[in-house]
Short mmCIF file of C-alpha atoms and ligand atoms in Angstrom, two decimals:
data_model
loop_
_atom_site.label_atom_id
_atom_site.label_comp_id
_atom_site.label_asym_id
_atom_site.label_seq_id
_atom_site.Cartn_x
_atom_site.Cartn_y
_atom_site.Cartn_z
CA UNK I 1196 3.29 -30.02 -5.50
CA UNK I 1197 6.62 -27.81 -4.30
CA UNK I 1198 9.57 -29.57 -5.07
CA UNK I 1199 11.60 -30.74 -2.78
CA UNK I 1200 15.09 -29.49 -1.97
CA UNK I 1201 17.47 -32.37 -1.14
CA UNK I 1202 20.67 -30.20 -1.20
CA UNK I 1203 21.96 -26.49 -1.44
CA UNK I 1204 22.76 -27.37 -5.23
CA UNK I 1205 19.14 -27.75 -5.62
CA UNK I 1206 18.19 -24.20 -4.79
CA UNK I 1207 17.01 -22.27 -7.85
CA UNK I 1208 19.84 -19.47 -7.43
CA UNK I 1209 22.49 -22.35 -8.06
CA UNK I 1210 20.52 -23.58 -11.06
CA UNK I 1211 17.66 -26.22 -9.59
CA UNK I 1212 14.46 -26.25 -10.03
CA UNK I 1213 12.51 -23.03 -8.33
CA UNK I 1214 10.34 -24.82 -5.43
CA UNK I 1215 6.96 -23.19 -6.73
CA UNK I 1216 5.91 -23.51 -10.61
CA UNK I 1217 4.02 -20.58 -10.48
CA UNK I 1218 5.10 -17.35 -8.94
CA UNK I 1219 3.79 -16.40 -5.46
CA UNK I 1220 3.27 -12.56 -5.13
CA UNK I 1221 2.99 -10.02 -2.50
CA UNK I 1222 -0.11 -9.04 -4.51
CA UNK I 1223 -3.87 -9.22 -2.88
CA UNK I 1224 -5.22 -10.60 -6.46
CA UNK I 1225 -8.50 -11.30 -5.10
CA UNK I 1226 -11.26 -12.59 -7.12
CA UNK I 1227 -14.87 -11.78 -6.37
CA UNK I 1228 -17.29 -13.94 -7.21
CA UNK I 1229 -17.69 -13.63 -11.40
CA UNK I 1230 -21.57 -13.44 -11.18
CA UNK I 1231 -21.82 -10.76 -8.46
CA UNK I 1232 -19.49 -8.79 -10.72
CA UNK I 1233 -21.78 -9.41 -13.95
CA UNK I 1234 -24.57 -8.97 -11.81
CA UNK I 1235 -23.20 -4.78 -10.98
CA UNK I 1236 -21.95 -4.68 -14.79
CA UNK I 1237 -25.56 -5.22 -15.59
CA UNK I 1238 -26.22 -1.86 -13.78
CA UNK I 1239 -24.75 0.35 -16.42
CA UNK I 1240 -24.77 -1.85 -19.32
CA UNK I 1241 -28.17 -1.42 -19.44
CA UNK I 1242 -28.04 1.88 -18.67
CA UNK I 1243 -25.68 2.53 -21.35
CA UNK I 1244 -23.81 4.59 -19.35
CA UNK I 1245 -20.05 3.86 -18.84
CA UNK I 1246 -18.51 6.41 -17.32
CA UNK I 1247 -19.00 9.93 -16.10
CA UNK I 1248 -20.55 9.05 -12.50
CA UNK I 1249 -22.94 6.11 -14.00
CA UNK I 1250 -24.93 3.65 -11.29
CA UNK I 1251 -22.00 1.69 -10.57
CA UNK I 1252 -19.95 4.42 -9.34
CA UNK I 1253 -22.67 6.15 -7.87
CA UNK I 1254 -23.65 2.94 -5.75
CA UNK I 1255 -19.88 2.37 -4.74
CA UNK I 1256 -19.09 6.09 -3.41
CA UNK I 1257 -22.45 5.65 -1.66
CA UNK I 1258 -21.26 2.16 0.06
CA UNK I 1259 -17.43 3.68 0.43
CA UNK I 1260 -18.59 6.52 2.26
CA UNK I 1261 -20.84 4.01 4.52
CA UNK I 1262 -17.38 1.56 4.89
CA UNK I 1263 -15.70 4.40 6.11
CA UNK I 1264 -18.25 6.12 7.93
CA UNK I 1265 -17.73 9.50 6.70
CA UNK I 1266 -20.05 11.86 4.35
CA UNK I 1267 -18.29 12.11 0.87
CA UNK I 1268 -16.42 9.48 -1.30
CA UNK I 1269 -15.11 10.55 -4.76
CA UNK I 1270 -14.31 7.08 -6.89
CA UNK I 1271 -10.49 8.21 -9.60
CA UNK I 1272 -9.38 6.18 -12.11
CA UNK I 1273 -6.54 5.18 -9.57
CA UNK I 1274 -5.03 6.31 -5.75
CA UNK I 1275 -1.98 7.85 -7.88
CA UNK I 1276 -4.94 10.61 -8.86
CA UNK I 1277 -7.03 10.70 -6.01
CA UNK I 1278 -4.00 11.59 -4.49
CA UNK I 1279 -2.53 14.12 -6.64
CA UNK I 1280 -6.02 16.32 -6.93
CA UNK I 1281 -6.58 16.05 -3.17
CA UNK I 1282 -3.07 17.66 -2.49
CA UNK I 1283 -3.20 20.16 -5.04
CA UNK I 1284 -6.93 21.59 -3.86
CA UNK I 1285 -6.09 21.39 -0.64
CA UNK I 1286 -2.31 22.67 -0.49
CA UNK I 1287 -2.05 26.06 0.94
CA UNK I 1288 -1.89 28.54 -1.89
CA UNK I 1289 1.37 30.27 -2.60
CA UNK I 1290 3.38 27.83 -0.29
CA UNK I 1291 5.73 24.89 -2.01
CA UNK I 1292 6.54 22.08 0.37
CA UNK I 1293 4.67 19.14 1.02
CA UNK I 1294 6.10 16.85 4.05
CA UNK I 1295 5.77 13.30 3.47
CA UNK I 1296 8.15 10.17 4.56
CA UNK I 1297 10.95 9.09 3.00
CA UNK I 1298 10.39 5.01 3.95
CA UNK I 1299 7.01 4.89 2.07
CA UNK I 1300 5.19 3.71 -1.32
CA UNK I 1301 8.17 4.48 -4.25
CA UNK I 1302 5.42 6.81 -6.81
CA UNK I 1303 5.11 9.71 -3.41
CA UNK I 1304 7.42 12.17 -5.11
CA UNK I 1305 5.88 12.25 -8.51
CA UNK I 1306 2.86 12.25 -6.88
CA UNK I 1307 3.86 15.58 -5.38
CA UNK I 1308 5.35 16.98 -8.94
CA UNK I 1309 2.24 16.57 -10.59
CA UNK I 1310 0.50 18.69 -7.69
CA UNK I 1311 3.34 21.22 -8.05
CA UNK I 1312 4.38 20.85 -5.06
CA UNK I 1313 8.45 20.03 -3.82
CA UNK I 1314 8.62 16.48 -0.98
CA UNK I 1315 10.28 17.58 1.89
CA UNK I 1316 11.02 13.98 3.39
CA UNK I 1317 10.57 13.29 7.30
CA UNK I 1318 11.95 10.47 9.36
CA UNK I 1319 9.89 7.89 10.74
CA UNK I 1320 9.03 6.09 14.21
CA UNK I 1321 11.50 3.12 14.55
CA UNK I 1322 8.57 1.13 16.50
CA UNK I 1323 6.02 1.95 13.80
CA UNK I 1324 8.20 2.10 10.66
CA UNK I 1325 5.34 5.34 10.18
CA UNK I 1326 5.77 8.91 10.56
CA UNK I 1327 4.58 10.66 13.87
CA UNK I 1328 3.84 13.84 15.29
CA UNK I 1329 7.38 14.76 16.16
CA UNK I 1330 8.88 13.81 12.86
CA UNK I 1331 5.90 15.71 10.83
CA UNK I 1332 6.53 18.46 13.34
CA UNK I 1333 10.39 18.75 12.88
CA UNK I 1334 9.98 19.14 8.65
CA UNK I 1335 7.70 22.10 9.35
CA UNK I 1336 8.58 25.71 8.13
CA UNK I 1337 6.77 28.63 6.62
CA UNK I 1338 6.65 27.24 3.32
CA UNK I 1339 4.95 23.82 4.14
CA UNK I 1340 1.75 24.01 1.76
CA UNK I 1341 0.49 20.41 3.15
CA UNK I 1342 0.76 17.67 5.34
CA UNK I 1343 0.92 13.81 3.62
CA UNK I 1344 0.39 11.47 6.59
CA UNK I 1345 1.29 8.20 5.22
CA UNK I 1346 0.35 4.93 6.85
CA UNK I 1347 3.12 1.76 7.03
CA UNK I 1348 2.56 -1.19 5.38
CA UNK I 1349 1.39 -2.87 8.62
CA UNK I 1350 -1.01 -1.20 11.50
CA UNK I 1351 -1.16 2.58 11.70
CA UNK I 1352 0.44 5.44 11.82
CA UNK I 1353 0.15 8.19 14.63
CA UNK I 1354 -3.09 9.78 13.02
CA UNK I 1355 -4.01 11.79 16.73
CA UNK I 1356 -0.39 12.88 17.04
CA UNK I 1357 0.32 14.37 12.99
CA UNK I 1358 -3.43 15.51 12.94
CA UNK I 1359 -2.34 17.51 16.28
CA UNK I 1360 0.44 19.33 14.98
CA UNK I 1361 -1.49 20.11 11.20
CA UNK I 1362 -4.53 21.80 13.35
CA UNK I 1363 -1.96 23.62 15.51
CA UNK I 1364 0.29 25.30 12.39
CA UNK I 1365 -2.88 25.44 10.34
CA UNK I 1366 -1.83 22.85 7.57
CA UNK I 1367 -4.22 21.13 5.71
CA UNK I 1368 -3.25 17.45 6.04
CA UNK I 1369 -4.06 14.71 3.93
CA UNK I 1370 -3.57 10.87 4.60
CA UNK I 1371 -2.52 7.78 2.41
CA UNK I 1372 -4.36 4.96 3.54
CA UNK I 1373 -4.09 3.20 0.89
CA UNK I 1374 -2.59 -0.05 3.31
CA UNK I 1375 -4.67 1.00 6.41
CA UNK I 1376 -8.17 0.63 4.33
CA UNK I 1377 -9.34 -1.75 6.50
CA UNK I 1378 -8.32 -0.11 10.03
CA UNK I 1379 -9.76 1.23 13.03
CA UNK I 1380 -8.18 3.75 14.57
CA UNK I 1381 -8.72 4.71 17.74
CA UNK I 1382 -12.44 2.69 17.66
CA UNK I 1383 -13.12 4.75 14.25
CA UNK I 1384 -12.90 3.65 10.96
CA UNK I 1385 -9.92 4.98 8.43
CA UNK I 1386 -11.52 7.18 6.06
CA UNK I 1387 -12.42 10.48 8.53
CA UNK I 1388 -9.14 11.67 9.56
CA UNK I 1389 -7.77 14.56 8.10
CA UNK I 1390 -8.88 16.63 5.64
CA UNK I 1391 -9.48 13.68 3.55
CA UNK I 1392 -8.07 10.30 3.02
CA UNK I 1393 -6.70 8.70 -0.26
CA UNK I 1394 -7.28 4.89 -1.28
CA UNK I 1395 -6.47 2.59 -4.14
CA UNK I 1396 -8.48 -0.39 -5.72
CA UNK I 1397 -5.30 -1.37 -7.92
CA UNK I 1398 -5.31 -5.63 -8.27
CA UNK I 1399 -3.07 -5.75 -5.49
CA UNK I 1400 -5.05 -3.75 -2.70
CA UNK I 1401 -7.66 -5.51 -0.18
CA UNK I 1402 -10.29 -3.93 -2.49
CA UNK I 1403 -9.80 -4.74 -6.50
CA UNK I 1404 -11.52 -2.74 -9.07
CA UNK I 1405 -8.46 -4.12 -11.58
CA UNK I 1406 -7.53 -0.65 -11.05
CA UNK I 1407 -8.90 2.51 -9.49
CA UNK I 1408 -9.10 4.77 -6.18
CA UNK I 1409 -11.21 7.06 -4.50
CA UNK I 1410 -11.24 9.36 -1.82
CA UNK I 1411 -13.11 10.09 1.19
CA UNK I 1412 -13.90 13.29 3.42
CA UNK I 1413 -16.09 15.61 5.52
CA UNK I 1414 -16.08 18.74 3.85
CA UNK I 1415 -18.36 19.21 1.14
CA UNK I 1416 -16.54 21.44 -1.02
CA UNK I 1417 -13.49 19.68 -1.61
CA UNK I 1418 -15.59 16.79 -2.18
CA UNK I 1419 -17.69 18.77 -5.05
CA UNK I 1420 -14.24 20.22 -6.41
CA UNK I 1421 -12.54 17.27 -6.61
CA UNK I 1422 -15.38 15.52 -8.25
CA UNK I 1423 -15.20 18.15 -11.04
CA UNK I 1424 -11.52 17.70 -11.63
CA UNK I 1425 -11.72 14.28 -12.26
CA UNK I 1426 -13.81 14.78 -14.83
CA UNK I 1427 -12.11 17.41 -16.84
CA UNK I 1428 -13.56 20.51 -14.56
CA UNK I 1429 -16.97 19.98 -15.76
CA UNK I 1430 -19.38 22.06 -13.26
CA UNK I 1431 -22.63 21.71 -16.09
CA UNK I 1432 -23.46 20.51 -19.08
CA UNK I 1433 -20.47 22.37 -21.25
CA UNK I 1434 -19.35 24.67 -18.54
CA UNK I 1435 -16.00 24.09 -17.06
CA UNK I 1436 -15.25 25.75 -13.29
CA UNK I 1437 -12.06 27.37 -13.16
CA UNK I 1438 -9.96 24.71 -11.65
CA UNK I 1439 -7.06 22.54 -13.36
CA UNK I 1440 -9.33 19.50 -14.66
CA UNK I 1441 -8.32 16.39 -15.77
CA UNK I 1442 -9.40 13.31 -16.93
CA UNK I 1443 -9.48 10.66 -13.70
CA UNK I 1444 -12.44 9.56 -13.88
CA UNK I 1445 -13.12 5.22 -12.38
CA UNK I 1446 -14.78 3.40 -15.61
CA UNK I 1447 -17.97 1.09 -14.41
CA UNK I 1448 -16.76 -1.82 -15.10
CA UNK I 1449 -13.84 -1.40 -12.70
CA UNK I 1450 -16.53 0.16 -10.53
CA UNK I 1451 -18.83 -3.08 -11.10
CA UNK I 1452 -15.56 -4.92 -10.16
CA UNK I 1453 -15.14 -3.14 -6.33
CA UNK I 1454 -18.53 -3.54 -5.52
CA UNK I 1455 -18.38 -7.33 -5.81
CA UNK I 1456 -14.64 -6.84 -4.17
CA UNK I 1457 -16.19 -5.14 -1.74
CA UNK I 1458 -18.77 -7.66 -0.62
CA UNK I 1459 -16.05 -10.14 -0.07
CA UNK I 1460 -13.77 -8.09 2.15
CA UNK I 1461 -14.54 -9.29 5.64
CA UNK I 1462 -14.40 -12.84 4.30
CA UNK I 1463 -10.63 -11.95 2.62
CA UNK I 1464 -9.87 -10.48 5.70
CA UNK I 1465 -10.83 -13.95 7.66
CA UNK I 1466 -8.43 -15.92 4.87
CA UNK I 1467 -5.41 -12.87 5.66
CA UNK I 1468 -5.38 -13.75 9.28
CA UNK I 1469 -5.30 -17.30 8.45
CA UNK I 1470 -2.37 -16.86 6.45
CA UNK I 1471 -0.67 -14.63 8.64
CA UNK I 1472 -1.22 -17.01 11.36
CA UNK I 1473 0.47 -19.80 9.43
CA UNK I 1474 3.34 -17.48 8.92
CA UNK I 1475 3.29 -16.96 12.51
CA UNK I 1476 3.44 -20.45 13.88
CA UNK I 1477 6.03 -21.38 11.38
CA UNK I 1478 8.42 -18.59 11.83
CA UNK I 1479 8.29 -19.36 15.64
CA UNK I 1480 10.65 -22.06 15.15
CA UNK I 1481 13.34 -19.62 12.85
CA UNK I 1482 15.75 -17.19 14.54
CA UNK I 1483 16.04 -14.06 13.12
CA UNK I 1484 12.78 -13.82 11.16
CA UNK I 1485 10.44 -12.13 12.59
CA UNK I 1486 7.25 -10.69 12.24
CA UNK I 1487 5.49 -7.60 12.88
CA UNK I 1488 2.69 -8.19 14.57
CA UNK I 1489 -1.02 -6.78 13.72
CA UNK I 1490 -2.63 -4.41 16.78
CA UNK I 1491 -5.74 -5.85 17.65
CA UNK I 1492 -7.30 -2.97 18.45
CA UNK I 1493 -6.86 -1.59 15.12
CA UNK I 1494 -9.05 -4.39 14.24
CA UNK I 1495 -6.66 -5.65 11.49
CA UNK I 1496 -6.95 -6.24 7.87
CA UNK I 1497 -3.81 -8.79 7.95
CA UNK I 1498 -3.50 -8.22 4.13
CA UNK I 1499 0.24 -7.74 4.09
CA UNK I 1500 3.23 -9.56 5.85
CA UNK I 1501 6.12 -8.07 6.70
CA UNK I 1502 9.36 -9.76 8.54
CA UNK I 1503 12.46 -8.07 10.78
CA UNK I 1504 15.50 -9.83 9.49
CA UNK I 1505 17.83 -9.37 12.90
CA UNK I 1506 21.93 -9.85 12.77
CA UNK I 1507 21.19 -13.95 14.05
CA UNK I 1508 19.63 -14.06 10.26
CA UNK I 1509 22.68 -15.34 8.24
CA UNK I 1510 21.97 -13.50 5.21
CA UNK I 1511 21.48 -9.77 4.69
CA UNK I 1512 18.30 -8.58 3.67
CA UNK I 1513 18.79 -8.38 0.14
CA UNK I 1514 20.63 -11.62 0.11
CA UNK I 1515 17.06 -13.42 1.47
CA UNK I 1516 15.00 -11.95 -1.06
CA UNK I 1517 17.35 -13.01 -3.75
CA UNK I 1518 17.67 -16.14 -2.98
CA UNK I 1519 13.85 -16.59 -2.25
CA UNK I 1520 13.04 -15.30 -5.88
CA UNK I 1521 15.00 -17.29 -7.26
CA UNK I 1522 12.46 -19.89 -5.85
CA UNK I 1523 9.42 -17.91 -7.43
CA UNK I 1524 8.72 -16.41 -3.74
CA UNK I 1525 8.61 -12.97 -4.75
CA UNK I 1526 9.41 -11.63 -1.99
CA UNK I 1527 10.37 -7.80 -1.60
CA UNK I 1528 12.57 -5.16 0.34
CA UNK I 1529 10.21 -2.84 2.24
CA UNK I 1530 10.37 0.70 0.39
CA UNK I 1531 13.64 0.35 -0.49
CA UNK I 1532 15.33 2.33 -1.45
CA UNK I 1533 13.58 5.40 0.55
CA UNK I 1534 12.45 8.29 -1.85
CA UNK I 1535 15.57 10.52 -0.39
CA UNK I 1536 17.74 7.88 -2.08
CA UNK I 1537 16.62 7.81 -5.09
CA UNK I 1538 15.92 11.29 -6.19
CA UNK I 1539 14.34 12.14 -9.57
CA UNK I 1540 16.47 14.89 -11.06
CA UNK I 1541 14.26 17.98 -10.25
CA UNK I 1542 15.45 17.09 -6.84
CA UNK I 1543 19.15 16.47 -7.19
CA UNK I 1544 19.47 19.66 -4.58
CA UNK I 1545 18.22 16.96 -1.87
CA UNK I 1546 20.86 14.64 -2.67
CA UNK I 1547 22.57 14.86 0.98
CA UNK I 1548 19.63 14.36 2.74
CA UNK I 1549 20.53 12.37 5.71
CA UNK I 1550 17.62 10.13 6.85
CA UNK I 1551 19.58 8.20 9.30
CA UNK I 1552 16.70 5.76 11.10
CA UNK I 1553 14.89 5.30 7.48
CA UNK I 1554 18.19 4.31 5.64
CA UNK I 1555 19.12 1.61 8.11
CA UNK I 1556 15.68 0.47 8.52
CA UNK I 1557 15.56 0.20 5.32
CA UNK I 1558 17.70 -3.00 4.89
CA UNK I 1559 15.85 -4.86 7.69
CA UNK I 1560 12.28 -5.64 6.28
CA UNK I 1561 10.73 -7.28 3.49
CA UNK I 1562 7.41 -8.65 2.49
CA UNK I 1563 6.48 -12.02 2.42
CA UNK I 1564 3.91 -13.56 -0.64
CA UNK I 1565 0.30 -13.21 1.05
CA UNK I 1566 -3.44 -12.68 -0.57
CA UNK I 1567 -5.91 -14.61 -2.30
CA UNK I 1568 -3.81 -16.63 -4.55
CA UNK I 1569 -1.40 -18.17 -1.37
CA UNK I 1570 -2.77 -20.70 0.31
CA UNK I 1571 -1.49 -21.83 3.86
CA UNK I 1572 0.14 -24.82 1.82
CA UNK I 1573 2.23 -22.53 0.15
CA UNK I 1574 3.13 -20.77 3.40
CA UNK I 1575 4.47 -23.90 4.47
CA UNK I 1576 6.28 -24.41 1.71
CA UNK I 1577 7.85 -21.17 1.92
CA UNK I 1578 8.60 -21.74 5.85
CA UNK I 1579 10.23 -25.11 4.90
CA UNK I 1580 12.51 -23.38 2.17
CA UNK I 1581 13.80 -20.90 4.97
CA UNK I 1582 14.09 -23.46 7.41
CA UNK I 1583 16.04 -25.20 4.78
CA UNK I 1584 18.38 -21.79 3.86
CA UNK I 1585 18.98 -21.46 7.59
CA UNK I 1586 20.03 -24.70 8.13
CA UNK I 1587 22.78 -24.91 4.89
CA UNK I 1588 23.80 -21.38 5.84
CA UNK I 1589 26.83 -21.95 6.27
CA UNK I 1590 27.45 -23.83 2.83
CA UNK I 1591 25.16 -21.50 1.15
CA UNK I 1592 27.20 -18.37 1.46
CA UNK I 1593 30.25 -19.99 0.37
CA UNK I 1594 28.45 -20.88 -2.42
CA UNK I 1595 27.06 -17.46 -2.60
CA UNK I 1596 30.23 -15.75 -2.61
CA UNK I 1597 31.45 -17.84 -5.41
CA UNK I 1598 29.02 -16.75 -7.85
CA UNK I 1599 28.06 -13.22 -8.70
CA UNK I 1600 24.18 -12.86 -8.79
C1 PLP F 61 -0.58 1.43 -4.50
C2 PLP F 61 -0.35 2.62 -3.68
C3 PLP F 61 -0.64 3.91 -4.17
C4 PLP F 61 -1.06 4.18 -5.58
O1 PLP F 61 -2.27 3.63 -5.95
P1 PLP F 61 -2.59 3.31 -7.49
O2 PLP F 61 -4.04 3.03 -7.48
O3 PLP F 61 -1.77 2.13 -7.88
O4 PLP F 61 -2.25 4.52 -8.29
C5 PLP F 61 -0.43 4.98 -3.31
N1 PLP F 61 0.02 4.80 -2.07
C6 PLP F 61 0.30 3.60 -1.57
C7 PLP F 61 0.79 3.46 -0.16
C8 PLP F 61 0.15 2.47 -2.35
O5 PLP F 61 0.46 1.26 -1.85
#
């Protein structure tokens, strides 16, 4: 049972009890049933084969690439590599810059080191908190080896409009849709668009393999390259091609793991809209909270839930998530701070970029605990607690400004 809050002394940032026992997470944390996922590790136990493209992962590229409706899917032992070997095969050769947004998953940049490749950070679309075609479009010059179309946390980005302006200047252009896995776009599925999309089955995606990602693509070629990087550049039995391989390969057990994930997705997605429609009809009744809405017609996978804090909020941003923390609601800022703001120090020549819709947008979202492990109860719970913080504002901020935190 939450526990009750009686007075502002009560709130766990003054010293009370926090109002959940155990923390509630942003994280998807969903758990497949534990016999369907004994039932796939069957597969290559008996087999005896563990790794290196076993039945697991051979079944689970085979019913990724049917998901997404597209020819190729290449399972990596996370989206972190499926990432970085995409870009570097596909980055134009002899050319530096990859364009990517600034407002986006905190990892981009050294995603882009470790293809050798410099982030050259574009704004985004105030409406869509995404990048679009005329953002992508302003960051290009004759050193851009690659396009990284990233999608927001919430619905889509502009995939028509950024896959317009790679075809025109002839850059390759590959998407993170990591958040969009679910998606339609434009009455097609994510997974076809580009040159190739990148996903992630970490614990906290829609799809858990504990860990893991995979991509998926059209062209043949990449798809055969990329599956010989991940597994150190093997072309035959002890011949190695002559691209830069690595070891990325998905185990089977975390491949045994997504399959039974997978099974259960349009169910999770059922339980997401629940939740998000319990965050919905509850935050009706708060000013200054609100949320972004899913697009129907993206034919949503309402996995994450992110809220507008607006000036008739009485705390900043940062303010709500610390106080809600505090409370075990782990709530968090959206990408903040943006990658331009927090420059690793290969890039300290960037350090007056001026990003000036991400940076205030920046301080105006966060994410609200959602996935398998919330139930609506809990969104209650956590609807009552802002209710409550909204109501003792007043008090709260004297309070606040009393004690540093
Ligand atoms: C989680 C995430 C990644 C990285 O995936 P891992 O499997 O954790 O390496 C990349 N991009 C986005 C948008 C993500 O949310």
């Amino acid at each position: 049972m939450p526990r009750v809050k009686n007075s502002v002394d009560d709130l766990a940032i003054f010293g009370g009890d926090p109002i959940f026992v155990k923390p509630k997470s942003t994280s998807n944390l969903a758990t497949p049933n534990f016999s369907a996922f004994l039932d796939y590790s069957r597969l290559f136990y008996r087999e005896k084969q563990y790794t290196n493209n076993g039945p697991c992962n051979r079944l689970l590229e085979e019913r990724l690439a049917r998901f997404h409706d597209v020819d190729h899917c290449i399972t990596f032992s996370s989206g972190f590599w499926a990432l970085a070997l995409t870009i570097q095969k596909l980055a134009l050769p002899s050319k530096n810059k990859i364009i990517m947004p600034s407002l986006t998953y905190r990892r981009m940049a050294d995603i882009a080191s470790w293809a050798g490749l410099e982030p050259v950070f574009c704004e985004v679309n105030p409406t869509s908190l995404a990048m679009d075609a005329d953002t992508t479009a302003a960051c290009i010059d004759t050193d851009t080896a690659i396009i990284l179309g990233a999608h927001p946390i919430v619905n889509c980005c502009d995939v028509h409009g950024i896959e317009q302006v790679a075809r025109e200047n002839r850059i390759p252009l590959v998407f993170d849709s990591v958040e969009s896995v679910f998606e339609c776009y434009e009455g097609r599925r994510i997974g076809s668009f580009g040159n190739a999309e990148a996903f992630s089955m970490h614990a906290c995606k829609l799809i858990n393999g504990f860990g893991g990602g995979y991509i998926t693509t059209n062209d043949e070629s990449l798809a055969k390259d990329l599956a010989a990087a991940r597994g150190f550049g093997f072309v035959g039995i002890d011949t190695v091609g002559v691209t830069n391989g690595m070891n990325a390969k998905l185990n089977e057990m975390h491949a045994a793991m997504a399959l039974a994930s997978l099974d259960e997705v349009t169910n999770q997605v059922e339980l997401n809209q629940e939740r998000f429609l319990a965050y919905q009809s509850g935050l009706a009744t708060i000013t200054g909270i609100e949320l972004i809405e899913f697009n129907p017609d993206q034919r949503p996978g309402y996995k994450n839930i992110v809220a507008h804090i607006s000036s008739t909020w009485p705390f900043s941003r940062d303010e709500t998530v610390q106080i809600l923390n505090a409370e075990k609601v782990l709530s968090r800022a959206y990408y903040d701070p943006p990658l331009h703001k927090r420059l690793p120090n290969h890039l300290q020549h960037q350090k007056n970029t001026k990003l000036a819709t991400t940076e205030r947008l920046s301080k105006q979202y966060l994410n609200l605990p959602c996935g398998q492990q919330v139930t609506t109860d809990d969104i209650f719970t956590i609807i009552e607690l802002l209710t409550f913080i909204h109501h003792h504002a007043e008090l709260i901020k004297i309070k606040l400004s009393k004690c540093v935190i």
